[in-house]
Coordinates of C-alpha atoms in Angstrom, one line a residue:
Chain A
X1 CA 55.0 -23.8 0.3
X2 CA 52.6 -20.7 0.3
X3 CA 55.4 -17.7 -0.2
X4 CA 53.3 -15.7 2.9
X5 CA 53.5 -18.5 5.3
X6 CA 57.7 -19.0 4.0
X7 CA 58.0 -15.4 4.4
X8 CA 56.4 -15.7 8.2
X9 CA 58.6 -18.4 9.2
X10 CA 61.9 -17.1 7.5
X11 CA 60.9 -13.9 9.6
X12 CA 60.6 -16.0 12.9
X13 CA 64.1 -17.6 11.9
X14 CA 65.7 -14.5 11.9
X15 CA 63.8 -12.9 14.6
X16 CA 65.1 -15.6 16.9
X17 CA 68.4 -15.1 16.4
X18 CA 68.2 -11.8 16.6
X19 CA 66.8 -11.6 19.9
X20 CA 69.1 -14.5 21.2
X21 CA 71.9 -12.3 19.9
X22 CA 70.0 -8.7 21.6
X23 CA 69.3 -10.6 25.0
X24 CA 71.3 -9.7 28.5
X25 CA 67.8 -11.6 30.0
X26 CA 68.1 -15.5 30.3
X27 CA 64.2 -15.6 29.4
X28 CA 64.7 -13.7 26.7
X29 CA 67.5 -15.6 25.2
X30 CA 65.1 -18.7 25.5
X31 CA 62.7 -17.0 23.8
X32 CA 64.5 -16.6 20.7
X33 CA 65.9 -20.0 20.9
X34 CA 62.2 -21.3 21.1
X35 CA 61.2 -19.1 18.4
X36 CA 63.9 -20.6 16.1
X37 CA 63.2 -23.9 16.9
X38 CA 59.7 -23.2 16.0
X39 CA 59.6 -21.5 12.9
X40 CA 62.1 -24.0 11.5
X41 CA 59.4 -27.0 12.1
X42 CA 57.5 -26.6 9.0
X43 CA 60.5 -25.7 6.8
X44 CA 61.5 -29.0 7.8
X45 CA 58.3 -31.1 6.9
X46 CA 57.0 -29.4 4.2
X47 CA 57.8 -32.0 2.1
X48 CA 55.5 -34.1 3.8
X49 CA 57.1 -37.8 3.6
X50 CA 57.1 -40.4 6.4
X51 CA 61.4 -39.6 6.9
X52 CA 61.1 -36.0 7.0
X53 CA 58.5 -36.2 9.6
X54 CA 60.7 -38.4 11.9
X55 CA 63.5 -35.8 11.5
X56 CA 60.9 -33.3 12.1
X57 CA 59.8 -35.0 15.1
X58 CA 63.2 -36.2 16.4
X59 CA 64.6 -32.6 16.3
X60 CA 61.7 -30.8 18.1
X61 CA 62.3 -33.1 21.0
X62 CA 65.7 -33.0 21.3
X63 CA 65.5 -28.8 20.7
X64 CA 62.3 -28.7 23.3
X65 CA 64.1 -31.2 26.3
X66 CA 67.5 -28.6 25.9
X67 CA 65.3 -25.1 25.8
X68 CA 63.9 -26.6 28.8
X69 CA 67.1 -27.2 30.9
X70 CA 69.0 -23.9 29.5
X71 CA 65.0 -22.7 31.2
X72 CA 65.5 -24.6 34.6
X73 CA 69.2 -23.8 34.7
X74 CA 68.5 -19.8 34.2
X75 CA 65.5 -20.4 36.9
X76 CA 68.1 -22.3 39.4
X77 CA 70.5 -19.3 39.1
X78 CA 67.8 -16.6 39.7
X79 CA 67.2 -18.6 43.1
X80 CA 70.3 -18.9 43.5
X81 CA 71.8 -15.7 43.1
X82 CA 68.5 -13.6 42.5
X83 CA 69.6 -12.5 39.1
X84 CA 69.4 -13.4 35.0
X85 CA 72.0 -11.5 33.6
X86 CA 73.4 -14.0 30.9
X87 CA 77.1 -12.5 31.6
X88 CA 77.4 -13.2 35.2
X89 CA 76.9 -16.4 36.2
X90 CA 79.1 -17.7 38.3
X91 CA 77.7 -20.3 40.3
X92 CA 78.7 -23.8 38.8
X93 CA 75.7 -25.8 39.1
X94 CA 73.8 -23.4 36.3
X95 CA 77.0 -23.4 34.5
X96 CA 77.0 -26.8 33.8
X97 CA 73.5 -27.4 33.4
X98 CA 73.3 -24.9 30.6
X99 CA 77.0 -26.2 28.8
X100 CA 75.0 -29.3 28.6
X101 CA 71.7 -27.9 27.0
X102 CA 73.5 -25.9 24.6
X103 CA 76.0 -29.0 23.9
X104 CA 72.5 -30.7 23.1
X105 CA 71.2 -27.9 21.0
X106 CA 74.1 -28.3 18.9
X107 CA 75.0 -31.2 18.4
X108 CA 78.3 -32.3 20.7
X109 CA 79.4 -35.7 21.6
X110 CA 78.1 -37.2 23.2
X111 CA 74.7 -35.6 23.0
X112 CA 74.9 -35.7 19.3
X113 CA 73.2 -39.0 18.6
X114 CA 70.2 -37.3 16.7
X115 CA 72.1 -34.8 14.3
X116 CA 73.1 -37.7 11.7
X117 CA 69.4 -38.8 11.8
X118 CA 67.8 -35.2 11.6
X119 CA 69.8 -34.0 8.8
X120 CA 69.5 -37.3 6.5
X121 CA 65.7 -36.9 6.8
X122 CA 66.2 -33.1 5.5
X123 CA 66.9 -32.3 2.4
X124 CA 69.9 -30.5 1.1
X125 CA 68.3 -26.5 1.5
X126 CA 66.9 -27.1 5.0
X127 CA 69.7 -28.8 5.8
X128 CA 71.9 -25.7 5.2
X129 CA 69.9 -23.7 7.3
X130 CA 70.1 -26.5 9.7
X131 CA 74.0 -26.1 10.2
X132 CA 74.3 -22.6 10.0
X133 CA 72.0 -20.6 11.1
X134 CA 70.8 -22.8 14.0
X135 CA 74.1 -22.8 15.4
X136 CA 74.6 -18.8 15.5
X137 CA 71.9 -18.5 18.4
X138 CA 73.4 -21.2 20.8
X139 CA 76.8 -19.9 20.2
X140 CA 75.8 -16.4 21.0
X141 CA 75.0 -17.8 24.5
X142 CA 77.9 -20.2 24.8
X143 CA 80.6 -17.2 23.9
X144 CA 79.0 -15.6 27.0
X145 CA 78.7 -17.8 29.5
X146 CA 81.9 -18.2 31.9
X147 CA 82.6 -21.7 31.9
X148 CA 83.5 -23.2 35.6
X149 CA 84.5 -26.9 34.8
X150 CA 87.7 -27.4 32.6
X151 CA 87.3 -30.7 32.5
X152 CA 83.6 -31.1 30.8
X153 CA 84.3 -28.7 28.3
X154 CA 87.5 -30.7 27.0
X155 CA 85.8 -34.0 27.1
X156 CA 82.9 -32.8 25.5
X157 CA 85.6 -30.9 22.7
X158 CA 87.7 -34.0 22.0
X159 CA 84.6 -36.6 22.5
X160 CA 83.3 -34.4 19.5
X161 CA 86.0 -34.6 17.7
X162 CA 86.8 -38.1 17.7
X163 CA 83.7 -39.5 17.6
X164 CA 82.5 -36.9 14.6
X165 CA 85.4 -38.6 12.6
X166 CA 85.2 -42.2 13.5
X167 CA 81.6 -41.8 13.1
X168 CA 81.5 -40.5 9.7
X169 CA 84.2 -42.9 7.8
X170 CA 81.4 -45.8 7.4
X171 CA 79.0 -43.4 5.6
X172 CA 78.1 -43.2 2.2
X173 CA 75.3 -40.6 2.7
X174 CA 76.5 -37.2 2.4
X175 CA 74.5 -35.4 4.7
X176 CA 75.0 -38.0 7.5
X177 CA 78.9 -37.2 6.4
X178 CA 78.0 -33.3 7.0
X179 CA 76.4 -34.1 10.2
X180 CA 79.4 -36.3 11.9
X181 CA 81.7 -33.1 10.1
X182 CA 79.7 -30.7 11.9
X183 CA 80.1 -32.8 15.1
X184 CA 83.7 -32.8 14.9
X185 CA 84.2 -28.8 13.8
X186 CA 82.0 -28.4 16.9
X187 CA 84.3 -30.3 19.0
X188 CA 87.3 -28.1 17.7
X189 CA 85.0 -25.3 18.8
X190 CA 84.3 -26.1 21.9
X191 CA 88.0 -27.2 23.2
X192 CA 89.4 -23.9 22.9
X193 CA 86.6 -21.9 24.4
X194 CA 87.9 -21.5 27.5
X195 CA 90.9 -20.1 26.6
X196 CA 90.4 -17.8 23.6
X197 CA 86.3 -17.1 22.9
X198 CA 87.7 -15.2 20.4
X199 CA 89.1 -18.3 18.6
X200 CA 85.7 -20.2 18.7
X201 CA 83.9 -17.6 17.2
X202 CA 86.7 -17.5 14.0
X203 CA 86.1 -21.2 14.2
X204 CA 82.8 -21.3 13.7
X205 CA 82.5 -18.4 11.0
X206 CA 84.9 -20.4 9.0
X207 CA 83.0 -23.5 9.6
X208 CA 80.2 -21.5 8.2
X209 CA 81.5 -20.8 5.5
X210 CA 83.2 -23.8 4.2
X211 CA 79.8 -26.4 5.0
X212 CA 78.1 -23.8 3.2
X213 CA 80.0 -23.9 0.2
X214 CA 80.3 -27.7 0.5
X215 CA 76.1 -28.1 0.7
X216 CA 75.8 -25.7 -2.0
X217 CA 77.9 -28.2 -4.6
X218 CA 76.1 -30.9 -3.0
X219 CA 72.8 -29.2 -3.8
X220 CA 74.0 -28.4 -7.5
X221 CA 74.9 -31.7 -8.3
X222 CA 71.9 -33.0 -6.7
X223 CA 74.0 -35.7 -4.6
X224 CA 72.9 -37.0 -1.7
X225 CA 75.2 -39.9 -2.1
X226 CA 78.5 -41.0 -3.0
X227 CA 77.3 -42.2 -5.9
X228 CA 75.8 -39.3 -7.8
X229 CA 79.4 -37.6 -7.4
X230 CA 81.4 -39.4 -9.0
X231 CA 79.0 -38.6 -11.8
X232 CA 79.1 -35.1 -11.5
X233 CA 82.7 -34.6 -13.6
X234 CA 80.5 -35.1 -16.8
X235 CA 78.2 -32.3 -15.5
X236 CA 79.4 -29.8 -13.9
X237 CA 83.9 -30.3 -14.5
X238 CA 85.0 -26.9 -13.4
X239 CA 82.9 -27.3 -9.9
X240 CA 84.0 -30.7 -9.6
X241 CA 87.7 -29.6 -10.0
X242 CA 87.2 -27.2 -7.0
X243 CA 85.2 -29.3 -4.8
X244 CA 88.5 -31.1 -3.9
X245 CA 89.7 -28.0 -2.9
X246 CA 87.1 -27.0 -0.4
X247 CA 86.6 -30.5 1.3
X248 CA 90.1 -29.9 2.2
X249 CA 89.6 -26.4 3.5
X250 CA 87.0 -28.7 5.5
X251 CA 89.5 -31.7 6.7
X252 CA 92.2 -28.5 7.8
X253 CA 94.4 -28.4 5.2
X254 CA 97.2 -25.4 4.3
X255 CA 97.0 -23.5 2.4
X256 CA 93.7 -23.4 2.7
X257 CA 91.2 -21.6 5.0
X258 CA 90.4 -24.5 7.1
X259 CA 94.1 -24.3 7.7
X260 CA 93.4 -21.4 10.2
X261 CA 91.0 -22.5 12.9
X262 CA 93.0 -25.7 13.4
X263 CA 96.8 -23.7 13.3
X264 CA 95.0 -21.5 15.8
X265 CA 93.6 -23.6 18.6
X266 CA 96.8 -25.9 18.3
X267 CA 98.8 -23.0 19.0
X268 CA 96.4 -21.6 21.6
X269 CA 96.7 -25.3 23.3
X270 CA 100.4 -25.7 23.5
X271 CA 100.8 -22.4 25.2
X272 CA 98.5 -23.0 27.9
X273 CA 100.2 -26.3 28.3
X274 CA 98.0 -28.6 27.1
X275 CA 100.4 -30.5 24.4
X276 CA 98.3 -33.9 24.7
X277 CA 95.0 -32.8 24.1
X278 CA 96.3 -30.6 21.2
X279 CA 98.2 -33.8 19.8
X280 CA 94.8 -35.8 20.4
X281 CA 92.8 -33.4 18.3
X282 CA 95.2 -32.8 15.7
X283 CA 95.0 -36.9 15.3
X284 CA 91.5 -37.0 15.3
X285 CA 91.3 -34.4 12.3
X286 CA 93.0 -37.2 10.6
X287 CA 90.0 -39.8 10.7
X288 CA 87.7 -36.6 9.4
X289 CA 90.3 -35.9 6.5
X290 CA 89.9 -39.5 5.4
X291 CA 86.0 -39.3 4.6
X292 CA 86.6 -35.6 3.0
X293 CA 89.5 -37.5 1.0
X294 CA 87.2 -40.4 0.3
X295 CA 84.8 -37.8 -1.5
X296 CA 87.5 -36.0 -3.4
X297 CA 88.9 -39.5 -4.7
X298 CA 85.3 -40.1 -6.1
X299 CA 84.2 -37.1 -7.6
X300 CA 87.7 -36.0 -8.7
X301 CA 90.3 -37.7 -8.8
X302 CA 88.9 -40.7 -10.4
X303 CA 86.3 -41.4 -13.1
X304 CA 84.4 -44.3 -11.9
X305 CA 83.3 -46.9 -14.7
X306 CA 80.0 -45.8 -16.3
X307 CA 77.8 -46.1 -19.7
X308 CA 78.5 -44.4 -22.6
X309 CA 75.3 -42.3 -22.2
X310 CA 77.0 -41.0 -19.2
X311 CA 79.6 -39.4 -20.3
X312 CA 77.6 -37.2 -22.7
X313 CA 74.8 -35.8 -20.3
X314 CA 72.9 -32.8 -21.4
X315 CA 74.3 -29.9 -19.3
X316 CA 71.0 -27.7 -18.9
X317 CA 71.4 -24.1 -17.2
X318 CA 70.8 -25.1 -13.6
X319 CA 68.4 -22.7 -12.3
X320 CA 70.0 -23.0 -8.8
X321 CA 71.8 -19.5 -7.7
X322 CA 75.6 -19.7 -8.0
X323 CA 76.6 -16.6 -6.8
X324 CA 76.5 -17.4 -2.9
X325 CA 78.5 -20.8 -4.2
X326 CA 81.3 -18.4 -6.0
X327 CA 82.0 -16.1 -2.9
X328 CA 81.7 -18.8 -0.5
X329 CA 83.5 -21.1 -2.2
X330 CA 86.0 -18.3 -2.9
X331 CA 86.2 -17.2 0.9
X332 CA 86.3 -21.3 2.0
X333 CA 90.2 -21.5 -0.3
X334 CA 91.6 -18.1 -0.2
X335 CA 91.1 -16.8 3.4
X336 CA 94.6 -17.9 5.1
X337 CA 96.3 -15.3 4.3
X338 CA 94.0 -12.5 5.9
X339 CA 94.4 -14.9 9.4
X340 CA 96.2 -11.6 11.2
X341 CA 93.5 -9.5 9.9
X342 CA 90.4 -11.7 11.1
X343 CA 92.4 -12.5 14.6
X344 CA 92.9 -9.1 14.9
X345 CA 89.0 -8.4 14.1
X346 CA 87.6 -10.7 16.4
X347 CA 88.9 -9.9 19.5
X348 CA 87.4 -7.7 21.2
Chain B
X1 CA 46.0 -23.8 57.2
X2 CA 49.2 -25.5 56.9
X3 CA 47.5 -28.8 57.1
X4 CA 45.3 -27.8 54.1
X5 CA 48.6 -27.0 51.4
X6 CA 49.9 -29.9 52.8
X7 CA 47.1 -32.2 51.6
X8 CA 47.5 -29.6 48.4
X9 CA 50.6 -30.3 47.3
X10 CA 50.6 -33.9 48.4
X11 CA 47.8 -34.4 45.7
X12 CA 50.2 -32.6 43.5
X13 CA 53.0 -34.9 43.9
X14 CA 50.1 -37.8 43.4
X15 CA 48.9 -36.3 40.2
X16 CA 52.2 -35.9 39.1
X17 CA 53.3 -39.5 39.6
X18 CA 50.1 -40.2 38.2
X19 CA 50.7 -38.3 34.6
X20 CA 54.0 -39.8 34.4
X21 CA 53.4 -43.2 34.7
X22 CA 52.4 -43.4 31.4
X23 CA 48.7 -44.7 31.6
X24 CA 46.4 -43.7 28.2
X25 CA 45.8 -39.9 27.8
X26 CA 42.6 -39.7 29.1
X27 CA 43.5 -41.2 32.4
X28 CA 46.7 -39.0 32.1
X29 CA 44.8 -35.8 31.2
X30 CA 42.5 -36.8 34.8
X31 CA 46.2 -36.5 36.0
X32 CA 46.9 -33.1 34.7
X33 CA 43.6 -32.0 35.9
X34 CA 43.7 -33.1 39.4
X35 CA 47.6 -31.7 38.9
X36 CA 46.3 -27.8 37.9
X37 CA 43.9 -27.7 40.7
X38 CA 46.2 -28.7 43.3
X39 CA 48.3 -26.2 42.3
X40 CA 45.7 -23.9 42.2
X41 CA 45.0 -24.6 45.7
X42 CA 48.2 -24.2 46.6
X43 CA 48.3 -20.6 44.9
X44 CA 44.9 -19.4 46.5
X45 CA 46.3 -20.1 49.9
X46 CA 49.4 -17.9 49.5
X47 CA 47.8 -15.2 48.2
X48 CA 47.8 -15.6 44.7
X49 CA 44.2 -15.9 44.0
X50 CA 43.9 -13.9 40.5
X51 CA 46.4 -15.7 39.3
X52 CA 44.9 -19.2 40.1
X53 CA 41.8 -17.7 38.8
X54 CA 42.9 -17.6 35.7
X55 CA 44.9 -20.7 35.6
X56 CA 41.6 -22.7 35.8
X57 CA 39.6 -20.8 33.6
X58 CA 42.3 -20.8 30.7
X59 CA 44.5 -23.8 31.8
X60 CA 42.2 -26.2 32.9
X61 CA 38.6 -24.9 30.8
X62 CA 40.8 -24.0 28.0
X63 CA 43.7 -26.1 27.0
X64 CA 43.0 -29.2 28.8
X65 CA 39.4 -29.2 27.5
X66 CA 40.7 -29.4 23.9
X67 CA 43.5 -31.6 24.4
X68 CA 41.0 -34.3 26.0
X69 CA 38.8 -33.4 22.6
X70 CA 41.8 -34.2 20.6
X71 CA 43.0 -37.4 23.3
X72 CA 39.3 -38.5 22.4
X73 CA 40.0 -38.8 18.6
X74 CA 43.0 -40.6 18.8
X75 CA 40.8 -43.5 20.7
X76 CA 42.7 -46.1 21.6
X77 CA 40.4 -50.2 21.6
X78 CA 41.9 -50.8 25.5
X79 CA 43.2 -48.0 26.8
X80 CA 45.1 -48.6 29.9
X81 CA 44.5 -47.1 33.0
X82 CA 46.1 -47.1 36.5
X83 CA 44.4 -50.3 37.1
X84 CA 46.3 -52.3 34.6
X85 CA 49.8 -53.7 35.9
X86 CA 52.3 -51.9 33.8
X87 CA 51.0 -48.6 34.9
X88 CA 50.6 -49.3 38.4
X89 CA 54.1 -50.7 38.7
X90 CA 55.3 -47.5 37.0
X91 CA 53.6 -45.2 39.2
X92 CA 54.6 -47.1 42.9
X93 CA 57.9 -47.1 41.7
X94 CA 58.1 -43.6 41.3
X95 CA 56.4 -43.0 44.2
X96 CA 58.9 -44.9 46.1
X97 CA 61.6 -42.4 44.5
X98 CA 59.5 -39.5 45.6
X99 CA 59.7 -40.9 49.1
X100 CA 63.5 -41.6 49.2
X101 CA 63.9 -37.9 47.8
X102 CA 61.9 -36.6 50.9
X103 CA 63.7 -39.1 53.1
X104 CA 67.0 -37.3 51.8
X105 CA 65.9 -33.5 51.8
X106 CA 63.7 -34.2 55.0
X107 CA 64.1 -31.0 57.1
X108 CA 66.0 -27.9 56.9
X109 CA 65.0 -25.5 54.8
X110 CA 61.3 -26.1 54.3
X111 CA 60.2 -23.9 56.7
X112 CA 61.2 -20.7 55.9
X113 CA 60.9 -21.4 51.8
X114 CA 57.2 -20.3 52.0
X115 CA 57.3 -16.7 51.7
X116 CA 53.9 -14.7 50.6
X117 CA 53.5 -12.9 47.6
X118 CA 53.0 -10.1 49.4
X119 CA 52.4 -9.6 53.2
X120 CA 49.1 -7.2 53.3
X121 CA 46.3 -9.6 53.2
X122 CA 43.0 -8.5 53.2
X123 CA 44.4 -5.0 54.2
X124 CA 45.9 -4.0 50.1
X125 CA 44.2 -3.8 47.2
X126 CA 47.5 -3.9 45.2
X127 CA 48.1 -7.9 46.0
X128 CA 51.3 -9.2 44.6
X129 CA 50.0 -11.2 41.2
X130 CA 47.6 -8.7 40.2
X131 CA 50.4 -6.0 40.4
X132 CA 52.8 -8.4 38.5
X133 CA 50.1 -8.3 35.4
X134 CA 50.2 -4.5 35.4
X135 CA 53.8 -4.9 35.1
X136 CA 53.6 -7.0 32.6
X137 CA 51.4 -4.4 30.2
X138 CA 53.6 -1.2 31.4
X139 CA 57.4 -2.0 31.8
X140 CA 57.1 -5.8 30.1
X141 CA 55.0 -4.5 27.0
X142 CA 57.9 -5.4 24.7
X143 CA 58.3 -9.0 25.6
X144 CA 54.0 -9.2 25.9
X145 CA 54.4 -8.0 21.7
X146 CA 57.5 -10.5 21.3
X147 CA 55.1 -13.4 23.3
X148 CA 51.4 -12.8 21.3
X149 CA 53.8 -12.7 17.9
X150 CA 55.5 -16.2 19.2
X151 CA 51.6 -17.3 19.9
X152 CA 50.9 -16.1 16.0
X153 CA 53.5 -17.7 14.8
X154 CA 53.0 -20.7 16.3
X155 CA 49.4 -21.1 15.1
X156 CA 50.9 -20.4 11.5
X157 CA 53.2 -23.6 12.3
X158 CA 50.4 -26.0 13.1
X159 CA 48.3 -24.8 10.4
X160 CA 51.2 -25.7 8.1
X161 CA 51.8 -28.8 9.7
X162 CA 48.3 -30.1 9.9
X163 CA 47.6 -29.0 6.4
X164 CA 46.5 -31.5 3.6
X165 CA 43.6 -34.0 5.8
X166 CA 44.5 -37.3 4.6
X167 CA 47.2 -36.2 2.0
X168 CA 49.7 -34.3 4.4
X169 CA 52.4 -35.1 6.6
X170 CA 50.1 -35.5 9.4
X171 CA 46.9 -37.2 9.0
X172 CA 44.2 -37.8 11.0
X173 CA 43.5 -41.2 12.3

């Protein structure tokens, strides 16, 4: 792509958030939302073929219907209580209307039907950006809001969960695997917001961190299935010794930092006396682990039968950055310890 | 008075129906038309008559006019219009809604929902939407930047998206 018109539209992406993360207005938090969505349409065609262009498509409607509810349910409170601060909404008909567009701008069960689709149509870069940065505006908004239905916000937490691991373990392509993982770290985000906002956030920092790490060997090994992993030993072996490690940071793990989000919210669950729903989560992580097993068993801990030829490749200098991959791969294993610290940090 | 943005908005609610139930576009852009003037209408008689002023000229004589151009390229052999069953059936059945929705809200609070833009008539020069533009370019001249760089940006995104004729991810039929 022309570098001025990537250099425009990485601008926009950042501008968005930026003012999403600035606003105390409702219409100025759409705005950067609607910025973001915009300047990431391009990015996500640019590669012009047929399947791009449907994930292209498919995620500008689903972004444009939920802008325009979180739009109707900022306009609904202004007539209703005659103001757009983004902090004090109280009444609950708003409330709701806006957990559900952000739910759908997301990606939560169950409005999460199109993230599998958008992201498989993506490839590995955009798809990145796609989990990470497009989450930090919608979370801005979500970590402000004061929720008023219990209820919707655990079912839409646990639907997540559950249905971002039962959905995943049929999959052998590895970003509709990151998509239903996203879906289920989103779920673990959303049951404890409530409670501690705090915990979210550490949540989805974390999350950050480790699917960025994860999409990053993905992109090295140039895998976009099963397949090409278990071929990457040959290639790249230290990597593919560590990737076990950080798909287990994923599935929730100890030692590792996945470990903390999860020890967290099950903690911060059974003290507000809500031992069922924490023992439902912590079973649903199970069906995620599974799939994040699945992938260490064949890149890892297996050598699947190949040629000759492939056991010899020619291992070229890969002209792909490693240095965000070293300190997030390093932050995604080695972070539990520093869980006091980053509590302590992100409370406010 | 009342009578007239009655028939208004009644012709709104028409044109709506009519835009949503799905006919080809040009029949559906004849919906958005008849939609915008309504509107207008409805505008005009509460005292906003810049601001429906300019809603034709750039809504209607701007906008519309090129998305019928572009409706026009994308010519379809029979295009339907609201003669054709499937349309038709579309568009009484959401009328019906429309009429169980009134049947439900009927009374109440409709009367005193109308309030003016501003209650000097033909006695102020400072009416109520020509004053809200004059906010916008003094205390709103932030978000007026933050909306003509959103407009930029999105012509940059169509001209990448379009780019290529035959060869890109778009292509013209």
């Amino acid at each position: 792509m022309n570098p001025y018109i990537l250099a425009i539209l990485l601008f926009g992406l950042g501008l968005g958030t930026t003012i999403t993360f600035a606003s105390s207005h409702w219409l100025l938090a759409w705005m950067g939302l609607e910025m973001n969505t915009l300047a990431i349409i391009p990015l996500m065609a640019q590669h012009h073929h047929p399947r791009a262009v449907e994930a292209t498509t498919k995620y500008f409607l689903t972004q444009a219907a939920a802008a325009a509810t979180l739009l109707f349910a900022s306009i609904t409170n202004a007539w209703l209580t005659g103001q757009w601060e983004i902090q004090q909404i109280t009444h609950p008909l708003p409330t709701t209307m806006i957990t559900l567009a952000l739910a759908l701008k997301i990606g939560l069960a169950p409005l999460h039907a199109w993230l599998p689709e958008v992201l498989q149509g993506l490839d590995l870069t955009t798809g990145l950006i796609l989990s990470t940065w497009q989450k930090l505006a919608p979370f801005a908004l979500i970590l402000q809001i004061q929720p008023s239905n219990s209820t919707t916000l655990i079912i839409l937490g646990l639907a997540s969960t559950l249905i971002g691991g039962w959905g995943g373990l049929n999959q052998t392509q590895l970003r509709k695997i990151l998509a239903y993982s996203s879906i289920a770290h989103l779920g673990w985000m959303i049951l404890i917001l409530q409670f501690s906002p705090s915990i979210t956030l550490l949540t989805l920092l974390t999350y950050l961190i480790m699917t960025s790490s994860t999409f990053l060997v993905f992109k090295l090994n140039k895998a976009t299935i099963i397949n090409t992993l278990a071929t990457s030993w040959a290639k790249a072996p230290a990597l593919t010794a560590l990737t076990p490690l950080i798909l287990l940071s994923l599935g929730g793990l100890p030692p590792l930092t996945g470990f903390m989000p999860k020890w967290l919210i099950l903690q911060e669950l059974t003290k507000q006396g809500l031992a069922p729903t924490a023992t439902l989560a912590a079973l649903s992580a199970l069906l995620s682990l599974y799939f994040y097993l699945r992938l260490s068993y064949t890149m890892t801990l297996t050598i699947s039968p190949n040629s000759l030829l492939g056991t010899t490749p020619w291992r070229l200098p890969s002209t792909q950055l490693t240095y965000p991959l070293a300190i997030s791969t390093a932050m995604t294993l080695c972070l539990l310890p520093l869980t006091p610290a980053i509590s302590a940090l992100l409370i406010p | 008075m009342v009578y007239v943005m009655f028939m208004f908005l009644f012709g709104l609610v028409l044109g709506l129906a009519a835009v949503a139930s799905n006919p080809s576009p040009y029949f559906a852009a004849l919906g958005l038309v008849a939609v915008a003037g309504m509107g207008c209408g409805v505008l005009v008689g509460h005292g906003g008559s810049f601001l429906s002023l300019v809603l034709f000229l750039i809504y209607l004589g701007g906008m519309l006019v090129v998305f019928a151009y572009s409706a026009a390229l994308a010519a379809e052999p029979y295009p339907e219009g609201w003669g054709s069953w499937p349309v038709l059936g579309v568009m009484v059945a959401y009328l019906v809604g429309v009429c169980v929705a009134a049947g439900l809200f009927w009374g109440g609070w409709y009367e005193g929902a109308w309030v003016s833009a501003d209650e000097f008539a033909e006695f102020s020069v400072f009416r109520g939407d020509v004053g809200g533009v004059a906010l916008m370019y003094s205390a709103g001249g932030g978000v007026l930047v933050l909306g003509a760089w959103v407009l930029l940006l999105t012509l940059f995104v169509v001209l990448e998206l379009t780019r290529g004729l035959g060869r890109g991810a778009l292509r013209a039929v």
